[in-house]
Short mmCIF file of C-alpha atoms in Angstrom, two decimals:
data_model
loop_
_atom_site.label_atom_id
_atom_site.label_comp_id
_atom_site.label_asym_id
_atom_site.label_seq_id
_atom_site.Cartn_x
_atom_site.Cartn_y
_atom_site.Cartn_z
CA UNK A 900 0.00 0.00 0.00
CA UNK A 901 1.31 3.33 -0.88
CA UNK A 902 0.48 6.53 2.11
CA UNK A 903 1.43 9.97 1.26
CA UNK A 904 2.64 12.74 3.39
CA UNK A 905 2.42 16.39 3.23
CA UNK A 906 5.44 18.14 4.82
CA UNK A 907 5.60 22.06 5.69
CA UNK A 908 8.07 24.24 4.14
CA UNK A 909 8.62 28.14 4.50
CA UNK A 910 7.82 27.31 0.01
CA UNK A 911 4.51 25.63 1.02
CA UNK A 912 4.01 22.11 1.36
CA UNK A 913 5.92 19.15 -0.37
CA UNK A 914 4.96 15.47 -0.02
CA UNK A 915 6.72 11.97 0.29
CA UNK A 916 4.98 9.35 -0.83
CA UNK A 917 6.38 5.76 0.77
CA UNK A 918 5.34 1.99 0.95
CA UNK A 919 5.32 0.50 4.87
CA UNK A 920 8.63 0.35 4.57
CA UNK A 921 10.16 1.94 1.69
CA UNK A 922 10.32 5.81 0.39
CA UNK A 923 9.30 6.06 -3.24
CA UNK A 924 9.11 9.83 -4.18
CA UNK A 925 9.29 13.13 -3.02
CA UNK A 926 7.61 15.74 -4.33
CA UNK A 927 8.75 19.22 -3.68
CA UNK A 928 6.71 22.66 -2.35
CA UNK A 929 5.05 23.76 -5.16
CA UNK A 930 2.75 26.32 -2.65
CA UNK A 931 -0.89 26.00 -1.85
CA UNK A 932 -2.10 22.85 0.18
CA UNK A 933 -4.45 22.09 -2.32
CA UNK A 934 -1.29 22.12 -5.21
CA UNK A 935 0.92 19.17 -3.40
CA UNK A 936 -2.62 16.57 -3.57
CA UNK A 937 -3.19 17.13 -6.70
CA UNK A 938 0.28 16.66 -7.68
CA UNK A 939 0.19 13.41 -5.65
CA UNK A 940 -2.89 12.19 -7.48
CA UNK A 941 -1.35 12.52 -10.94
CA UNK A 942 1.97 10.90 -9.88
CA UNK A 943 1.02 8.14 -7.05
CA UNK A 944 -2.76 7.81 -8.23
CA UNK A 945 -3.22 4.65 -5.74
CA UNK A 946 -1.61 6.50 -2.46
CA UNK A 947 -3.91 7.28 -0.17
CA UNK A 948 -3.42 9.97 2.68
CA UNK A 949 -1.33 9.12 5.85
CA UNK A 950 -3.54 8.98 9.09
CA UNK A 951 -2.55 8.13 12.32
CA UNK A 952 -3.28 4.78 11.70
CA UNK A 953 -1.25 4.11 8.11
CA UNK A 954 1.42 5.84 6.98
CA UNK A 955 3.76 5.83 9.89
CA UNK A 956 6.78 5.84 7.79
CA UNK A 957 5.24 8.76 5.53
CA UNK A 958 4.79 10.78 8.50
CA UNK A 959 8.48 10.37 9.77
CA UNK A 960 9.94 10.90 6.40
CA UNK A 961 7.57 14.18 6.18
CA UNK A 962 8.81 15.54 9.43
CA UNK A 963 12.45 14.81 8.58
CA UNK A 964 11.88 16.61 5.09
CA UNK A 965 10.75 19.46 7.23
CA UNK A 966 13.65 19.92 8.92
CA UNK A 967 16.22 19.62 6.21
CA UNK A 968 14.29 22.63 4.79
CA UNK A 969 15.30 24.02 7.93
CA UNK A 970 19.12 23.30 7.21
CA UNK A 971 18.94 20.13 9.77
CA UNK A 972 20.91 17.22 8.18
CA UNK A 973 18.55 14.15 7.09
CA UNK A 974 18.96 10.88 9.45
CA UNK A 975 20.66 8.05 8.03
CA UNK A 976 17.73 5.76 8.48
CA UNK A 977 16.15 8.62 5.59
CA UNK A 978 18.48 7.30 2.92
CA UNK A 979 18.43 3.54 3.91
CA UNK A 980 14.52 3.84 3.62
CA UNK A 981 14.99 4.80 -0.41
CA UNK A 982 13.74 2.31 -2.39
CA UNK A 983 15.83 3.51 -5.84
CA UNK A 984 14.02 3.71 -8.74
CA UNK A 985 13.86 1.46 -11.83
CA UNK A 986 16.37 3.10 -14.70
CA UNK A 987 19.71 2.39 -15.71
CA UNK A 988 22.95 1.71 -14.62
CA UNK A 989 24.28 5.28 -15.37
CA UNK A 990 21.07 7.02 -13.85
CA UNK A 991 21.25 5.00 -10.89
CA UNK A 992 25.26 5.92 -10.57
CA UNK A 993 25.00 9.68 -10.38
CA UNK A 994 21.50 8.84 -8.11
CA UNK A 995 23.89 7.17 -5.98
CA UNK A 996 26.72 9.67 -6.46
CA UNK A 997 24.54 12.46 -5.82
CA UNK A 998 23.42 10.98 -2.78
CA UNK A 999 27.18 10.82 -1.25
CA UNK A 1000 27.50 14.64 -1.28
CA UNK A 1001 27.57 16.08 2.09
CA UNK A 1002 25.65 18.92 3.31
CA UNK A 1003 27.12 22.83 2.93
CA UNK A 1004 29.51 21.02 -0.36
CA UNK A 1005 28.60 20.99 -3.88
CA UNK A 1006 29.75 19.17 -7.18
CA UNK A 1007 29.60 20.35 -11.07
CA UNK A 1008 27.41 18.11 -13.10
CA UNK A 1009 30.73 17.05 -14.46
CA UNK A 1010 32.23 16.21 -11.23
CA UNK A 1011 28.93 14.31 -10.52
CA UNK A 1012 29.70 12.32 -13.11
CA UNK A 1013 32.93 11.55 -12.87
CA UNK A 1014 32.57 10.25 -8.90
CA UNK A 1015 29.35 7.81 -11.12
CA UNK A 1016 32.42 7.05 -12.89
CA UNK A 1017 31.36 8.12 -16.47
CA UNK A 1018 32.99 10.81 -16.77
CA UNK A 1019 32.61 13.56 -19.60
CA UNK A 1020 29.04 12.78 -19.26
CA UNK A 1021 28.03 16.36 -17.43
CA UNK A 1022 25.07 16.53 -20.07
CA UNK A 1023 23.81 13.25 -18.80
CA UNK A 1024 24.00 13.50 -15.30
CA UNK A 1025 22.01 16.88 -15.63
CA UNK A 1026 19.27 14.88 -17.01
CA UNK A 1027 19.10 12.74 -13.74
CA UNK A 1028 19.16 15.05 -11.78
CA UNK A 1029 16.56 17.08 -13.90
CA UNK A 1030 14.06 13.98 -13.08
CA UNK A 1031 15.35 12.72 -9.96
CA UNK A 1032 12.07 11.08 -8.19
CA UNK A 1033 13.62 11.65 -4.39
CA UNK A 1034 15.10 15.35 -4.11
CA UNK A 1035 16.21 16.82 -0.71
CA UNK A 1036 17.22 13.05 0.41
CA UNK A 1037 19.14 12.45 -3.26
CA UNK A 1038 20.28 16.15 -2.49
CA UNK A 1039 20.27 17.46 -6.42
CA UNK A 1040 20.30 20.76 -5.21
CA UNK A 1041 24.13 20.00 -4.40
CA UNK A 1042 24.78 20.17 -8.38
CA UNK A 1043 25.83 23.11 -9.49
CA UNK A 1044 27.02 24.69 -13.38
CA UNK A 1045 30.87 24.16 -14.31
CA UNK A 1046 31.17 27.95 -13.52
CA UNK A 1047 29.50 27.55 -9.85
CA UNK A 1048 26.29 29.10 -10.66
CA UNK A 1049 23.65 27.33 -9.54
CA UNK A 1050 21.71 26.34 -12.58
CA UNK A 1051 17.92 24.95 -12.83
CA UNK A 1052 15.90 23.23 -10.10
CA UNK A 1053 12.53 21.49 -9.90
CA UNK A 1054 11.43 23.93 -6.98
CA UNK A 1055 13.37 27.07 -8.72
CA UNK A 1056 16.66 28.69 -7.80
CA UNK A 1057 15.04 30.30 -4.83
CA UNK A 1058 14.41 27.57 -3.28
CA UNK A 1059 17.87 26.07 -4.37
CA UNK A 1060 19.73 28.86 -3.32
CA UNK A 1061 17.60 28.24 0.29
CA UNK A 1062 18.43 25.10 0.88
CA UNK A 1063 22.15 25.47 0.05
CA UNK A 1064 22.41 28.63 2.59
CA UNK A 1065 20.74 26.42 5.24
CA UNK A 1066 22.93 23.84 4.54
CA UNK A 1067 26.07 26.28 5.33
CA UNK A 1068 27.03 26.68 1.87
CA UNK A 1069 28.48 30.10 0.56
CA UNK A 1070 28.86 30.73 -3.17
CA UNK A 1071 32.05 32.01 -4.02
CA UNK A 1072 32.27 35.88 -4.75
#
């Protein structure tokens, strides 16, 4: 059974949507409550609304998601709890790469490649990211342009630039 989550953000609400034991997908703040469920229903049609009784993971994913918009660092149980997604190989590399950057650092996409170990793919690994199904806990906000601008971002370079400074990261000059 799939339970979704909405967590609170100073963007408006996001969501997680998990299994019992698994996290499938996290949707980012896109502003009004009403926004986030519909969101949910087009991407997790058969997930139904954590209560008190289901959910239990949902909830504890949604509060941790809270926090890290808060610049609190995500618990390890948080990443042991993804279930990756199907795709290939290389998509699940730089997911995997991506997820090994620490809070307050950032990578290029061409440095995220090259630690998936395909280098001179930059291109590439800016596509996963672009699509990555579990942001803030794969942290793509940590990939930035070859010339340390931030680039794009699923919940705009506000919010990128946001979660970066609460993270304790300082763009250079």
């Amino acid at each position: 059974m799939l339970t979704w989550c909405r967590y609170p953000t100073a963007f408006g609400d996001g969501a997680v949507v998990c299994t019992d034991e698994r996290l499938v997908r996290v949707l980012l703040p896109v502003g009004a409550k009403g926004d986030v469920a519909r969101q949910v229903r087009r991407e997790s049609p058969d997930a139904i609304e954590a209560t008190g009784k289901t959910g239990q993971l949902a909830g504890r994913m949604a509060r941790a998601l809270s926090a890290a918009f808060e610049g609190k660092a995500l618990p390890p149980w948080v990443l042991e709890s993804v279930q990756w997604p199907q795709a290939t190989a290389f998509q699940l590399a730089v997911l995997r790469a991506c997820a090994a950057i620490p809070s307050g650092k950032v990578l290029s996409y061409g440095e995220l490649a090259a630690a998936a170990r395909f280098p001179g793919r930059a291109r590439a690994a800016g596509t996963v990211m672009a699509t990555n199904p579990l942001p803030i806990v794969v942290p793509c906000h940590r990939v930035v342009r070859s010339d340390g601008s931030l680039g794009n971002y699923g919940g705009g370079t506000d919010m990128k630039a946001a979660l970066l400074a609460a993270e304790g990261f300082r763009p250079a000059a």
